[in-house]
Every structure is written in C-alpha cells, then in structure tokens.
Short mmCIF file of C-alpha atoms and ligand atoms in Angstrom, two decimals:
data_model
loop_
_atom_site.label_atom_id
_atom_site.label_comp_id
_atom_site.label_asym_id
_atom_site.label_seq_id
_atom_site.Cartn_x
_atom_site.Cartn_y
_atom_site.Cartn_z
CA MET M 71 21.89 30.16 25.52
CA ASP M 72 22.82 27.92 22.62
CA VAL M 73 22.91 28.60 18.92
CA GLU M 74 20.01 26.32 17.95
CA THR M 75 17.65 27.94 20.49
CA ILE M 76 18.78 31.42 19.45
CA ARG M 77 18.24 30.62 15.74
CA ALA M 78 14.77 29.21 16.49
CA ARG M 79 13.77 32.24 18.57
CA LEU M 80 15.00 34.70 15.92
CA SER M 81 13.71 32.72 12.95
CA ALA M 82 10.95 35.22 12.07
CA LEU M 83 13.45 38.07 11.59
CA PRO M 84 15.26 38.89 8.34
CA ILE M 85 18.71 38.10 9.74
CA SER M 86 21.17 36.70 7.23
CA GLU M 87 23.34 34.81 9.71
CA ILE M 88 23.71 34.36 13.46
CA GLN M 89 26.97 33.59 15.18
CA TYR M 90 26.78 32.66 18.85
CA LEU M 91 29.90 32.58 21.00
CA PRO M 92 29.66 31.48 24.64
CA GLU M 93 32.74 33.63 25.23
CA THR M 94 34.62 36.15 23.12
CA TYR M 95 36.71 39.27 23.54
CA SER M 96 34.25 41.67 21.92
CA THR M 97 31.33 41.00 19.57
CA ASN M 98 32.14 44.32 17.88
CA ASP M 99 35.67 43.09 17.08
CA ASP M 100 34.21 39.84 15.71
CA ALA M 101 31.58 41.63 13.63
CA MET M 102 34.11 44.21 12.36
CA ALA M 103 36.41 41.39 11.20
CA TRP M 104 33.49 39.61 9.58
CA ALA M 105 32.34 42.82 7.89
CA GLN M 106 35.87 43.50 6.58
CA ALA M 107 35.85 40.00 5.13
CA GLY M 108 32.67 40.85 3.18
CA ALA M 109 29.84 39.58 5.40
CA PRO M 110 26.43 40.77 4.21
CA GLU M 111 24.00 43.14 5.90
CA GLY M 112 22.07 41.60 8.75
CA VAL M 113 24.73 39.33 10.25
CA VAL M 114 24.45 39.22 14.05
CA VAL M 115 27.16 38.13 16.50
CA ILE M 116 25.94 37.30 20.01
CA ALA M 117 28.04 36.42 23.05
CA ASP M 118 27.18 35.27 26.54
CA LYS M 119 30.39 36.69 27.98
CA GLN M 120 32.84 39.30 26.71
CA LEU M 121 36.39 39.32 27.99
CA LYS M 122 37.18 42.72 26.49
CA GLY M 123 33.83 44.35 25.82
CA ARG M 124 34.44 47.85 24.54
CA GLY M 125 32.77 51.20 25.08
CA ARG M 126 33.75 54.41 23.33
CA LEU M 127 37.27 55.88 23.47
CA GLY M 128 38.84 52.69 24.78
CA ARG M 129 36.49 52.50 27.76
CA MET M 130 35.40 49.02 28.83
CA TRP M 131 31.99 47.39 28.79
CA VAL M 132 31.37 44.61 31.33
CA THR M 133 29.35 41.59 30.12
CA GLN M 134 28.79 38.94 32.77
CA PRO M 135 27.66 35.48 31.55
CA GLY M 136 24.09 34.33 32.01
CA THR M 137 22.75 37.77 32.89
CA SER M 138 23.40 40.17 30.02
CA LEU M 139 22.84 40.67 26.34
CA ALA M 140 25.86 41.52 24.18
CA PHE M 141 25.52 41.51 20.43
CA SER M 142 26.63 43.30 17.27
CA MET M 143 24.87 43.65 13.94
CA ILE M 144 26.40 44.45 10.56
CA PHE M 145 24.72 47.09 8.39
CA ARG M 146 25.62 48.00 4.82
CA PRO M 147 24.35 51.59 4.60
CA THR M 148 23.15 53.10 1.32
CA LEU M 149 24.86 56.24 -0.02
CA GLU M 150 22.01 58.33 1.41
CA GLU M 151 22.39 56.69 4.83
CA ILE M 152 26.16 57.28 4.75
CA GLU M 153 25.37 61.02 4.71
CA LYS M 154 23.78 60.51 8.13
CA LEU M 155 25.99 57.77 9.49
CA SER M 156 25.97 59.35 12.95
CA LEU M 157 22.33 58.25 13.29
CA PHE M 158 23.22 54.55 13.64
CA SER M 159 24.09 55.01 17.30
CA PRO M 160 20.70 56.70 17.99
CA LEU M 161 19.10 53.83 16.02
CA GLY M 162 20.50 51.33 18.53
CA ALA M 163 19.38 53.39 21.52
CA LEU M 164 15.89 53.92 20.08
CA ALA M 165 15.42 50.19 19.34
CA VAL M 166 16.41 49.28 22.89
CA ALA M 167 14.21 52.01 24.39
CA VAL M 168 11.16 50.87 22.42
CA ALA M 169 11.78 47.22 23.36
CA LEU M 170 11.93 48.23 27.03
CA GLU M 171 8.70 50.21 26.63
CA ASP M 172 7.08 47.03 25.26
CA LEU M 173 7.90 45.47 28.65
CA GLY M 174 6.08 48.32 30.40
CA LEU M 175 9.17 50.32 31.37
CA SER M 176 9.84 54.04 30.83
CA PRO M 177 13.39 54.31 29.48
CA GLU M 178 15.20 57.50 28.56
CA ILE M 179 18.05 57.91 26.10
CA LYS M 180 21.13 59.66 27.42
CA TRP M 181 22.66 61.45 24.48
CA PRO M 182 24.30 60.11 22.47
CA ASN M 183 24.31 56.40 23.07
CA ASP M 184 23.10 55.18 26.48
CA VAL M 185 19.70 53.92 27.58
CA LEU M 186 18.64 54.72 31.13
CA LEU M 187 16.03 53.34 33.51
CA SER M 188 15.37 55.46 36.60
CA ARG M 189 18.24 57.65 35.34
CA LYS M 190 20.69 54.73 35.65
CA LYS M 191 22.49 53.14 32.74
CA VAL M 192 20.97 49.86 31.57
CA CYS M 193 22.42 49.75 28.05
CA GLY M 194 25.33 51.10 26.02
CA VAL M 195 25.56 51.33 22.24
CA LEU M 196 28.76 51.39 20.19
CA ALA M 197 28.55 52.15 16.45
CA GLU M 198 31.74 51.64 14.48
CA THR M 199 32.44 52.39 10.83
CA VAL M 200 33.80 49.71 8.50
CA TRP M 201 36.22 51.18 5.94
CA MET M 202 37.25 49.71 2.62
CA GLY M 203 40.24 51.84 1.66
CA SER M 204 38.92 55.38 1.84
CA HIS M 205 35.27 54.31 1.40
CA ILE M 206 32.74 53.58 4.11
CA ASN M 207 31.14 50.26 3.40
CA GLY M 208 29.58 49.22 6.66
CA VAL M 209 28.54 49.96 10.20
CA VAL M 210 28.79 47.58 13.12
CA LEU M 211 26.27 48.37 15.80
CA GLY M 212 27.12 46.83 19.17
CA ILE M 213 24.60 46.75 22.00
CA GLY M 214 25.11 45.71 25.60
CA ILE M 215 22.13 45.40 27.95
CA ASN M 216 22.11 44.55 31.65
CA VAL M 217 19.22 42.12 32.04
CA ALA M 218 19.50 40.32 35.41
CA THR M 219 21.02 41.57 38.67
CA GLY M 220 24.42 39.87 38.24
CA SER M 221 25.03 41.96 35.12
CA VAL M 222 25.50 45.28 36.93
CA PRO M 223 29.20 46.00 37.51
CA ASP M 224 30.58 47.24 40.84
CA SER M 225 29.98 50.95 41.21
CA ASN M 226 33.73 51.61 41.58
CA VAL M 227 34.30 50.76 37.90
CA LEU M 228 31.44 52.94 36.70
CA LEU M 229 31.40 56.54 35.51
CA PHE M 230 27.61 56.73 35.84
CA PRO M 231 25.14 54.77 38.04
CA ALA M 232 23.94 51.49 36.51
CA THR M 233 20.95 49.19 36.78
CA CYS M 234 19.44 46.17 35.05
CA VAL M 235 16.08 45.47 33.42
CA GLU M 236 14.92 42.94 36.02
CA SER M 237 15.59 45.26 38.98
CA GLU M 238 13.50 47.97 37.35
CA LEU M 239 10.73 45.64 36.24
CA GLY M 240 10.60 43.63 39.45
CA LYS M 241 10.29 40.30 37.67
CA PRO M 242 12.39 37.93 35.55
CA VAL M 243 12.97 38.76 31.90
CA ASP M 244 13.52 36.24 29.12
CA ARG M 245 16.83 37.33 27.55
CA LEU M 246 16.05 35.87 24.14
CA LEU M 247 12.62 37.50 24.05
CA LEU M 248 14.28 40.86 24.73
CA LEU M 249 16.96 40.14 22.11
CA GLU M 250 14.30 39.30 19.53
CA SER M 251 12.39 42.47 20.35
CA VAL M 252 15.45 44.76 20.12
CA LEU M 253 16.52 43.23 16.79
CA ARG M 254 12.98 43.54 15.43
CA HIS M 255 12.84 47.23 16.38
CA LEU M 256 16.35 47.78 14.97
CA ILE M 257 15.33 46.33 11.61
CA GLU M 258 12.06 48.31 11.54
CA TRP M 259 13.49 51.67 12.65
CA ARG M 260 16.47 51.33 10.32
CA LYS M 261 14.02 51.63 7.41
CA GLN M 262 13.08 55.07 8.76
CA ILE M 263 16.52 56.26 9.80
CA ARG M 264 16.49 59.23 7.37
CA THR M 265 13.00 60.41 8.28
CA GLU M 266 11.95 63.27 10.54
CA ARG M 267 9.87 60.78 12.50
CA PHE M 268 13.01 58.87 13.45
CA ILE M 269 14.64 62.00 14.92
CA GLU M 270 11.37 62.96 16.64
CA GLU M 271 10.96 59.53 18.27
CA TRP M 272 14.59 59.53 19.40
CA LYS M 273 14.36 63.12 20.62
CA LYS M 274 11.21 62.64 22.67
CA ARG M 275 12.97 60.00 24.74
CA LEU M 276 16.13 62.07 25.41
CA ALA M 277 17.03 62.58 29.05
CA PHE M 278 18.12 66.06 30.19
CA LEU M 279 16.70 67.83 27.10
CA GLY M 280 15.96 71.41 28.17
CA GLU M 281 18.14 70.98 31.26
CA LYS M 282 21.54 72.41 32.16
CA VAL M 283 24.26 69.88 31.36
CA THR M 284 28.02 69.57 31.22
CA VAL M 285 29.58 68.07 28.13
CA GLN M 286 33.09 66.74 28.42
CA LYS M 287 35.06 67.09 25.20
CA PRO M 288 38.69 66.12 24.50
CA ASP M 289 39.65 69.81 24.85
CA GLY M 290 37.76 70.42 28.10
CA GLU M 291 34.30 70.79 29.58
CA ILE M 292 31.48 73.00 28.43
CA THR M 293 28.33 73.74 30.42
CA GLY M 294 25.10 75.06 28.98
CA TRP M 295 21.45 74.37 28.21
CA PHE M 296 20.69 71.22 26.24
CA GLN M 297 18.49 72.96 23.65
CA ASP M 298 17.99 70.49 20.85
CA VAL M 299 19.47 67.88 18.54
CA ASP M 300 20.00 68.43 14.80
CA GLU M 301 19.26 66.15 11.84
CA HIS M 302 22.60 64.38 12.31
CA GLY M 303 21.88 63.70 15.97
CA ALA M 304 24.37 66.36 17.11
CA LEU M 305 23.64 68.08 20.43
CA VAL M 306 22.79 71.77 20.32
CA LEU M 307 23.99 73.48 23.48
CA SER M 308 23.33 77.11 24.30
CA VAL M 309 26.00 78.87 26.30
CA GLU M 310 25.46 82.54 27.10
CA GLU M 311 23.16 83.00 24.10
CA GLN M 312 25.58 81.31 21.72
CA TYR M 313 24.76 77.97 20.15
CA HIS M 314 27.34 75.19 20.04
CA THR M 315 26.77 72.06 17.97
CA ILE M 316 28.48 69.05 19.47
CA LEU M 317 28.92 65.82 17.54
CA ALA M 318 28.74 62.51 19.32
CA GLY M 319 31.67 60.16 19.47
CA ASP M 320 34.22 61.77 21.65
CA VAL M 321 32.08 63.46 24.27
CA LYS M 322 30.37 62.59 27.52
CA LEU M 323 27.31 64.30 28.96
CA ARG M 324 26.21 64.60 32.54
CA PRO M 325 23.53 66.65 34.25
CA LEU M 326 24.89 69.70 36.02
CA GLU M 327 25.55 68.93 39.65
CA GLU M 328 24.24 71.79 41.75
C1 BT5 B 489 29.14 52.39 25.87
O1 BT5 B 489 30.31 53.09 25.88
O2 BT5 B 489 28.26 52.50 26.68
C2 BT5 B 489 29.04 51.39 24.73
C3 BT5 B 489 28.95 49.97 25.21
C4 BT5 B 489 28.75 49.02 24.07
C5 BT5 B 489 28.81 47.60 24.54
C6 BT5 B 489 28.50 46.63 23.43
S1 BT5 B 489 28.30 45.00 24.02
C7 BT5 B 489 28.33 44.37 22.43
C8 BT5 B 489 29.39 45.15 21.68
N1 BT5 B 489 30.70 44.59 21.85
C9 BT5 B 489 31.54 45.45 22.44
O3 BT5 B 489 32.74 45.22 22.70
N2 BT5 B 489 30.88 46.59 22.75
C10 BT5 B 489 29.51 46.54 22.29
P1 BT5 B 489 30.61 54.36 26.81
O4 BT5 B 489 29.57 55.40 26.60
O5 BT5 B 489 32.03 54.70 26.50
O6 BT5 B 489 30.45 53.80 28.27
C11 BT5 B 489 31.42 52.99 28.86
C12 BT5 B 489 31.24 53.14 30.37
O7 BT5 B 489 30.06 52.45 30.79
C13 BT5 B 489 32.37 52.52 31.17
O8 BT5 B 489 33.44 53.41 31.32
C14 BT5 B 489 31.69 52.20 32.50
O9 BT5 B 489 31.66 53.34 33.35
C15 BT5 B 489 30.25 51.93 32.10
N3 BT5 B 489 29.92 50.49 32.06
C16 BT5 B 489 30.70 49.44 31.71
N4 BT5 B 489 30.02 48.29 31.74
C17 BT5 B 489 28.76 48.62 32.15
C18 BT5 B 489 27.57 47.86 32.37
N5 BT5 B 489 27.51 46.54 32.18
N6 BT5 B 489 26.48 48.56 32.80
C19 BT5 B 489 26.48 49.89 32.99
N7 BT5 B 489 27.58 50.65 32.78
C20 BT5 B 489 28.71 50.02 32.36
#
C-alpha cells in the first residue's frame, strides 16, 4: 500500500482527505486528534500496521502488516444524528457486512459492533465521540478487518474465535478494493442512518437474534432471550418475562453455552 495508489483507488468517493501511515499506534487516536484539531467530515486515516490498535474498554485490536485493513473515518453528525449517536457503530458493521456480501459471502453482525463469517470474528468496529467542551462535535469510526490469513491473531489472545475474509472466500482478496467498497457503503448508509430501513437492514443481519444469549455488563452477567433491538440500536433482552434494554458500549454478548 502507498498513498498515491490508495488516493487513486478511492478517487471516486467523496472523501475530503486521506492520510496513509505504514505504521501507527492507532488510527482512531490519529483521527481523534485530527478531529479535535478541526478536521472536516470525511477525513480517512489508514494504516498498514497498528502498534496499539484499540478495541472497546481498553481491549486490544491486532493489525498485522500486509494482511489487514485498519482505518478510521471522521464524521460531523447533524443535531438530529447526535440524538442517535449510538447508531454509528451499527453503521460501520452494516457497511462491512454489505461489502462482504458483494464478494459473495454471508456475514452476520454480532451485536453491537462485530462482523462474523462462519460465526467467527472477521471485523471489529470502534465508534468514539469527539467532544468540544460539553458539546459533541464529531464521531470517529474505526474499522479493523482481517483480510488475509496472516491477519488472524493467535487464539490465546482472543475472547471469541476469529477468521479472515480470504479463508472464508477461498481466494485472494484485493485489500484496496474491499476498502473502497466499505467506504462507499459507509457513505451511502450514513445518509440513511436515521431511517427505519437502516435499522431493518442492520437487524436482519444480526447473529443470535431470537436465541438465548449471555450479556456481560460491568455489574455482572445477564442471560435471556435476544428479542429485538430498539431505534437506538440497544439490545432488548427478555428475562423471565421482563424486558431489559441494554445499551452498547460496555457490554459483551455471547451465545449461551449449553
Ligand atoms: C473491537 O473491539 O472489536 C473494535 C476493534 C476496532 C479496531 C479498529 S482498527 C482501526 C481503528 N483503530 C483502532 O485502534 N481501533 C479501530 P472489542 O469488541 O472490544 O473486541 C476486542 C477483542 O477482539 C480483543 O479483546 C480480542 O479478543 C479480539 N481481537 C483482537 N484483534 C483481533 C483480530 N485481528 N481479529 C479478531 N479478533 C481480534
């Protein structure tokens, strides 16, 4: 990957600026700093290798060079979008899922922010809010995708089984073609983020919907039936005929192990 090739391959997209870093700590850190400094909507930071790729709650995200996609995009949400800010993480997952479907794959979205192939994690999404004083003035959406076999970390560092696009597809994948496709779907679906169709499209790809799941929250675990998601993307869990609404961010879901 080099910046000129990346710019040429993404030239048809309405992206205000592209920064390519062969190596960085975290593209989300870079994009957050750039957003704080006033960068406009549509800036994308791409790295070949991350030394400190981040997941949620201080967890790590492994990005091996030459085999993965790791990038972050800056959004400047409208006031109406700020009311549903929690939908930016689903936006990332939906864009990746649709891009994988374009390749002929059948991805699922693991609520709230993972994309699965064959029920193994192929992508993680990290949405972070940019604050200006007490006002929200941006979202940085970070996406990590395992493309080729070398991208999949050792199972001993994983909380959930992982895979990569090429293993599932059984043939090589052009990383920049996939990047272009994900960004294109991100830009298109973002226009519909407040619509019912957006929630419907996200929901119909959700793994474990209707199944019994365990949700790990900071104050302990809760097991119940994954009934639905609401208009903010929150998970609706039924436990002994009582409904619990669980917001994303600080929780982890897994299917119930029998
Ligand atoms: C995520 O967090 O899945 C969000 C990952 C977001 C990564 C992108 S890359 C570009 C941008 N820059 C960043 O620094 N981050 C974003 P979470 O749901 O907390 O999952 C983290 C867990 O995923 C870890 O604890 C590992 O178990 C697992 N994991 C780490 N690297 C992985 C990989 N390459 N493939 C599959 N699973 C992985």
